Amino acid sequence: MSTVGHAGATGVAVSATHTVDIKGHFKPRNGTRATPAVLTDAGYNPKMNYNLFSLSRMLVNGWTIVKGSAEGISIGNSEGDVIHFDIVVKTPRGAIFVAHFVRDSEVGAASTDAGTSMNIKKAHALLGHGDEESTRKTAKHL
């Protein structure tokens, strides 16, 4: 799953400062089962609160529209996962359909130069609080 960019409250385009993967889950308004997900290659800017989500990219990647009406759009995949864009924001020319994505943890984007070293606790915090083995493997490839 991917996000494609940000827009500020004034509608002015804002550039991403980092590209990150964000773990979390899509939470429908009606309280039914949340869909776990990872937003991959998400454009991230710590000054913005929202990500734009590419519905067309999801359709190209095999998801299908399983419901669509003035109350929202739902997409599903072959594994039975469903994402509900069930928050309707009225605009002067129609509406924007929004899905509620809850991050599992706050995003912390980090950048290191070649040869940078740090202790395992710092790497653990910068790389999303994974287990020690995963943290070591990820840090080794950076």
mmCIF file with all atom_site columns, C-alpha atoms in Angstrom, residues 3-9 14-16 22 39 42-53 87 89 96 98-101 103 106:
data_model
loop_
_atom_site.group_PDB
_atom_site.id
_atom_site.type_symbol
_atom_site.label_atom_id
_atom_site.label_alt_id
_atom_site.label_comp_id
_atom_site.label_asym_id
_atom_site.label_entity_id
_atom_site.label_seq_id
_atom_site.pdbx_PDB_ins_code
_atom_site.Cartn_x
_atom_site.Cartn_y
_atom_site.Cartn_z
_atom_site.occupancy
_atom_site.B_iso_or_equiv
_atom_site.pdbx_formal_charge
_atom_site.auth_seq_id
_atom_site.auth_comp_id
_atom_site.auth_asym_id
_atom_site.auth_atom_id
_atom_site.pdbx_PDB_model_num
ATOM 1  C CA . THR A 1 3   ? 0.662   7.060  -0.130 1.00 0.00 ? 3   THR A CA 1
ATOM 2  C CA . VAL A 1 4   ? 1.403   9.621  -2.767 1.00 0.00 ? 4   VAL A CA 1
ATOM 3  C CA . GLY A 1 5   ? 1.883   12.999 -1.125 1.00 0.00 ? 5   GLY A CA 1
ATOM 4  C CA . HIS A 1 6   ? 0.615   15.690 1.157  1.00 0.00 ? 6   HIS A CA 1
ATOM 5  C CA . ALA A 1 7   ? -1.366  18.888 0.921  1.00 0.00 ? 7   ALA A CA 1
ATOM 6  C CA . GLY A 1 8   ? -1.548  21.545 3.580  1.00 0.00 ? 8   GLY A CA 1
ATOM 7  C CA . ALA A 1 9   ? -4.771  23.009 4.931  1.00 0.00 ? 9   ALA A CA 1
ATOM 8  C CA . VAL A 1 14  ? 4.013   20.127 0.594  1.00 0.00 ? 14  VAL A CA 1
ATOM 9  C CA . SER A 1 15  ? 7.014   17.968 -0.236 1.00 0.00 ? 15  SER A CA 1
ATOM 10 C CA . ALA A 1 16  ? 7.798   14.790 1.645  1.00 0.00 ? 16  ALA A CA 1
ATOM 11 C CA . ILE A 1 22  ? 4.235   2.951  8.190  1.00 0.00 ? 22  ILE A CA 1
ATOM 12 C CA . LEU A 1 39  ? 1.790   1.815  3.954  1.00 0.00 ? 39  LEU A CA 1
ATOM 13 C CA . ALA A 1 42  ? 4.890   6.580  2.108  1.00 0.00 ? 42  ALA A CA 1
ATOM 14 C CA . GLY A 1 43  ? 5.895   10.188 1.616  1.00 0.00 ? 43  GLY A CA 1
ATOM 15 C CA . TYR A 1 44  ? 6.414   11.545 5.135  1.00 0.00 ? 44  TYR A CA 1
ATOM 16 C CA . ASN A 1 45  ? 6.705   15.085 6.431  1.00 0.00 ? 45  ASN A CA 1
ATOM 17 C CA . PRO A 1 46  ? 6.589   15.558 10.221 1.00 0.00 ? 46  PRO A CA 1
ATOM 18 C CA . LYS A 1 47  ? 4.716   18.857 9.760  1.00 0.00 ? 47  LYS A CA 1
ATOM 19 C CA . MET A 1 48  ? 1.700   17.149 8.158  1.00 0.00 ? 48  MET A CA 1
ATOM 20 C CA . ASN A 1 49  ? -0.980  15.016 9.839  1.00 0.00 ? 49  ASN A CA 1
ATOM 21 C CA . TYR A 1 50  ? -2.389  13.189 6.818  1.00 0.00 ? 50  TYR A CA 1
ATOM 22 C CA . ASN A 1 51  ? -1.254  11.015 3.926  1.00 0.00 ? 51  ASN A CA 1
ATOM 23 C CA . LEU A 1 52  ? -2.938  10.880 0.549  1.00 0.00 ? 52  LEU A CA 1
ATOM 24 C CA . PHE A 1 53  ? -3.660  7.292  -0.439 1.00 0.00 ? 53  PHE A CA 1
ATOM 25 C CA . ILE A 1 87  ? -15.570 9.198  6.234  1.00 0.00 ? 87  ILE A CA 1
ATOM 26 C CA . VAL A 1 89  ? -15.870 15.142 3.657  1.00 0.00 ? 89  VAL A CA 1
ATOM 27 C CA . ILE A 1 96  ? -13.610 13.330 -0.560 1.00 0.00 ? 96  ILE A CA 1
ATOM 28 C CA . VAL A 1 98  ? -11.386 9.212  3.712  1.00 0.00 ? 98  VAL A CA 1
ATOM 29 C CA . ALA A 1 99  ? -10.140 6.045  5.427  1.00 0.00 ? 99  ALA A CA 1
ATOM 30 C CA . HIS A 1 100 ? -8.996  6.193  9.057  1.00 0.00 ? 100 HIS A CA 1
ATOM 31 C CA . PHE A 1 101 ? -5.485  4.722  9.335  1.00 0.00 ? 101 PHE A CA 1
ATOM 32 C CA . ARG A 1 103 ? -0.327  4.094  13.113 1.00 0.00 ? 103 ARG A CA 1
ATOM 33 C CA . GLU A 1 106 ? 4.784   7.326  15.770 1.00 0.00 ? 106 GLU A CA 1
#
